[in-house]
Amino acid sequence: MAGTPAKAEDFAKAAKPALALVDLNKAYGALKVTDQVSLEFAPGELHAIIGPNGAGKTTLIHQISGLAGSDSGHILLDGQDITGLPMAARVRKGLARSFQITSIIPGFTGLENVALAVQARLGSSFRLFGAVSREERLNAPARAILETVGLLGRADLPAGLLSHGEKRQLELAIAMATEPRVLLLDEPLAGTGPEESAAVIALLRKLKGRYTIVLIEHDMDAVFALADRVSVLVYGRIIASGTPDAVRHDPAVREAYLGEEGL
Amino acid sequence: MTPLPEPSTTAAPPRPASRPGFVRREWLPIILFVLLALLPFAAMLGPEKYTLSLVTRVMIFALAAISLDLILGYGALVSFGHAAFLGIGGYAVGILAAHGFQDAALQVPVALLASGLFALLTGAISLRTKGVYFIMITLAFGQMAFFFAISLSAYGGDDGLTLASRSKLFGLSWLENDRFFYALVLALLIGCYALTRAIVASRFGRVIRGAKENPVRMEAVGFSPFRYQLAVYVISGMICGLAGVLLANQAEFVAPAYMAWQRSGELIVMVILGGLGSLHGAIIGAAAFLLLEEILSGYTEHWKLIFGPFLVLVVLFARGGLLGILAKVRGKSGGGR
Ligand SMILES: Nc1ncnc2c1ncn2[C@@H]1O[C@H](COP(=O)(O)OP(=O)(O)OP(=O)(O)O)[C@@H](O)[C@H]1O
Ligand SMILES: [Mg+2]
């Protein structure tokens, strides 16, 4: 990706953010889960959002992706307000996501799962005839993506039979197949064993720079190894945002969150 | 509590594309259709009129069951009001005939249009709900159609409407011939089977199948399942409406009872009995249901006392319905799986 800023400082002052959140709020009853969140994500940056359990990270991803509504505030994708759009429309505008709890179609093969996403992008899904499983226009791009994530050898297996780590990789492949500009990843390492997580981290490193990535992750080693910038969410509020180093040494962060992790 | 998506528990267990065994699964529908095509010749040796009429009825309900399997088996849309379409198709024939329009060339398009329209309107509302609510609301629409038919006093109201004759076919009275009628119903059954088979394997069908297993995932790749589900609901309703046209012709009679909720329940039972989500399972289910009904009701009027437990046993011990039992038997004797 030529022309994308390379340093965290550059990301911070990028003229036109790929994704911007402006005063976003959400409450579940009396519980404020997202509290005046404003963030900007520069094109091509990998921006990690960390925070303790229940901080509201997943809810924030739900709001950005459109799975959950927002009480107030705005979400801008490439400067365009998408706050009112349903999830599917946001995906078609280039905003894809993965889920904390793996969300694939277990009865479809890995190839079909990815080809489905290719199909969603290409359209013509009201076509009633022609065997979709043999359509190379869908299968060829799907196979290429499966190769990138390292699942090509398992492409014809029903996705429900894949190992947990493979399902996480498949979910990334599905998201990539929608050809997003912004990828929202909710704990892609959740529940993976050490070997599996190494594979997913390697994959994330491959994807870095190709997409603007918003990464939620509890694995601090992964976060500090991958992220250009880190924001810390506590009780729905962004308490710090900056380079990994700056955040690591931020006293408020240490007190609220990182201290217990012994960083 | 959290809105995190979880794959629906109704997801079918993954199964390999083809099964070993001495009869491949794909052959079963072909064998079925060949048997149905040969049956009229065998029927000549016995009570031909009775046999043809019974099996014609089986095929008509098989057509209705296929239309239900399309949305129930592939889309997990449990329509509990599907019999309404049988009634709409039937009344299209009956009402038009009462006004002197006896030709199928007019009746069939009107029946398809009416069932399609009914599906579009009721589907647009029902499909906004999920699960039990969808079942209840389709039931409610089915009952509305039922009571509407009862209120049609000009067309027999409660008692229904007797047709003067079967529909004409471009002015000809061919449908009066039981053999011809049988052949026509079989041809339509095969045609609709092929059509639905193609639909479930198409791009469109993939969207329907995906939305059945994980609707949130569908939205997360950019699909709004609603439009596709509405479209398949309309297609299903139209096929069932066609079955209604045939049913009215077979019985030469239409009545509100066509749309009774019990009838909708029977269609669901046929589909589950045969095996959900295979299309030809619906044919087997309809045949098993109607033939058992015919046989058992010959012995006792309380035949449902026997039929009920039988159903429970099939559902309990054969998760794939009769088709599942068949696959197991084949697996054992065929040496595979
Ligand atoms: N649908 C909901 N209704 C009510 N409360 C909810 C709902 N979803 C989430 N919450 C609450 O909102 C808070 C934030 O939840 P969220 O899942 O966003 O946290 P998180 O930061 O992703 O946590 P984790 O690290 O455990 O994934 C929690 O207290 C949670 O119980
Ligand atoms: Mg979470």
CSV table of C-alpha atoms in Angstrom, one decimal, chain B residues 161-279:
chain,number,residue,atom,x,y,z
B,161,LEU,CA,-68.4,-25.6,-3.8
B,162,THR,CA,-68.9,-28.6,-6.1
B,163,LEU,CA,-67.4,-28.2,-9.5
B,164,ALA,CA,-69.6,-29.1,-12.5
B,165,SER,CA,-66.6,-30.8,-14.1
B,166,ARG,CA,-62.8,-30.7,-14.1
B,167,SER,CA,-61.1,-27.8,-15.8
B,168,LYS,CA,-60.8,-27.6,-19.5
B,169,LEU,CA,-57.4,-27.6,-21.1
B,170,PHE,CA,-57.6,-25.1,-24.0
B,171,GLY,CA,-61.2,-26.0,-24.5
B,172,LEU,CA,-60.6,-29.8,-24.3
B,173,SER,CA,-62.0,-32.1,-21.6
B,174,TRP,CA,-58.9,-34.2,-21.2
B,175,LEU,CA,-58.7,-33.8,-17.5
B,176,GLU,CA,-61.9,-35.9,-17.2
B,177,ASN,CA,-59.8,-38.9,-18.2
B,178,ASP,CA,-58.2,-40.2,-15.0
B,179,ARG,CA,-55.2,-41.6,-16.8
B,180,PHE,CA,-54.5,-38.3,-18.5
B,181,PHE,CA,-55.0,-36.4,-15.2
B,182,TYR,CA,-52.6,-38.8,-13.5
B,183,ALA,CA,-50.0,-38.2,-16.1
B,184,LEU,CA,-50.5,-34.5,-15.9
B,185,VAL,CA,-50.1,-34.4,-12.2
B,186,LEU,CA,-47.0,-36.6,-12.4
B,187,ALA,CA,-45.5,-34.3,-15.0
B,188,LEU,CA,-46.1,-31.2,-12.9
B,189,LEU,CA,-44.7,-33.0,-9.8
B,190,ILE,CA,-41.5,-33.8,-11.7
B,191,GLY,CA,-41.3,-30.3,-13.2
B,192,CYS,CA,-41.7,-28.7,-9.8
B,193,TYR,CA,-39.3,-31.1,-8.3
B,194,ALA,CA,-36.7,-30.2,-10.9
B,195,LEU,CA,-37.4,-26.5,-10.4
B,196,THR,CA,-37.0,-26.6,-6.7
B,197,ARG,CA,-34.0,-28.8,-7.0
B,198,ALA,CA,-32.4,-26.2,-9.2
B,199,ILE,CA,-33.4,-23.4,-6.9
B,200,VAL,CA,-31.8,-24.8,-3.8
B,201,ALA,CA,-28.5,-25.4,-5.7
B,202,SER,CA,-28.4,-21.9,-7.2
B,203,ARG,CA,-26.9,-18.6,-5.9
B,204,PHE,CA,-30.3,-17.8,-4.6
B,205,GLY,CA,-30.6,-21.1,-2.9
B,206,ARG,CA,-27.3,-20.7,-1.2
B,207,VAL,CA,-28.5,-17.5,0.3
B,208,ILE,CA,-31.6,-19.2,1.6
B,209,ARG,CA,-29.6,-22.1,3.1
B,210,GLY,CA,-27.1,-19.7,4.6
B,211,ALA,CA,-29.8,-17.6,6.2
B,212,LYS,CA,-31.3,-20.8,7.7
B,213,GLU,CA,-28.0,-21.7,9.5
B,214,ASN,CA,-26.7,-18.3,10.5
B,215,PRO,CA,-28.7,-15.2,9.6
B,216,VAL,CA,-26.3,-12.8,11.4
B,217,ARG,CA,-23.4,-14.2,9.4
B,218,MET,CA,-25.4,-13.5,6.2
B,219,GLU,CA,-25.8,-9.9,7.2
B,220,ALA,CA,-22.2,-9.7,8.1
B,221,VAL,CA,-21.2,-10.6,4.6
B,222,GLY,CA,-23.6,-8.1,3.1
B,223,PHE,CA,-26.9,-10.0,2.5
B,224,SER,CA,-30.3,-8.8,3.8
B,225,PRO,CA,-31.9,-12.2,4.1
B,226,PHE,CA,-35.4,-10.8,4.2
B,227,ARG,CA,-35.7,-10.1,0.5
B,228,TYR,CA,-34.5,-13.6,-0.4
B,229,GLN,CA,-36.7,-15.2,2.2
B,230,LEU,CA,-39.7,-13.3,0.9
B,231,ALA,CA,-39.0,-14.4,-2.7
B,232,VAL,CA,-38.7,-18.0,-1.7
B,233,TYR,CA,-41.9,-17.8,0.3
B,234,VAL,CA,-43.7,-16.5,-2.8
B,235,ILE,CA,-42.3,-19.2,-4.9
B,236,SER,CA,-43.3,-21.8,-2.4
B,237,GLY,CA,-46.8,-20.3,-2.1
B,238,MET,CA,-47.3,-20.4,-5.8
B,239,ILE,CA,-46.2,-24.1,-6.1
B,240,CYS,CA,-48.6,-24.9,-3.3
B,241,GLY,CA,-51.3,-22.9,-5.1
B,242,LEU,CA,-50.8,-25.0,-8.1
B,243,ALA,CA,-51.3,-28.1,-5.9
B,244,GLY,CA,-54.5,-26.5,-4.9
B,245,VAL,CA,-55.7,-26.2,-8.5
B,246,LEU,CA,-55.0,-29.9,-9.0
B,247,LEU,CA,-56.6,-30.9,-5.7
B,248,ALA,CA,-59.8,-29.1,-6.6
B,249,ASN,CA,-59.8,-30.9,-9.9
B,250,GLN,CA,-59.2,-34.2,-8.4
B,251,ALA,CA,-61.9,-33.9,-5.9
B,252,GLU,CA,-64.1,-31.8,-8.2
B,253,PHE,CA,-64.9,-29.9,-5.0
B,254,VAL,CA,-63.4,-27.1,-3.0
B,255,ALA,CA,-64.2,-26.3,0.7
B,256,PRO,CA,-62.8,-24.1,3.5
B,257,ALA,CA,-61.5,-27.4,5.0
B,258,TYR,CA,-58.7,-27.2,2.4
B,259,MET,CA,-57.3,-24.4,4.5
B,260,ALA,CA,-57.9,-25.7,8.0
B,261,TRP,CA,-55.0,-25.5,10.3
B,262,GLN,CA,-55.0,-29.2,10.6
B,263,ARG,CA,-54.3,-29.5,6.9
B,264,SER,CA,-51.3,-27.1,7.4
B,265,GLY,CA,-50.2,-29.3,10.3
B,266,GLU,CA,-50.5,-32.4,8.1
B,267,LEU,CA,-48.2,-30.8,5.5
B,268,ILE,CA,-45.6,-30.2,8.1
B,269,VAL,CA,-45.9,-33.8,9.3
B,270,MET,CA,-45.5,-35.1,5.7
B,271,VAL,CA,-42.3,-33.1,5.3
B,272,ILE,CA,-40.8,-34.1,8.6
B,273,LEU,CA,-41.9,-37.7,8.2
B,274,GLY,CA,-40.2,-38.0,4.9
B,275,GLY,CA,-37.1,-36.2,5.9
B,276,LEU,CA,-36.5,-32.4,6.0
B,277,GLY,CA,-34.5,-30.6,3.4
B,278,SER,CA,-34.2,-33.1,0.6
B,279,LEU,CA,-37.3,-32.4,-1.5
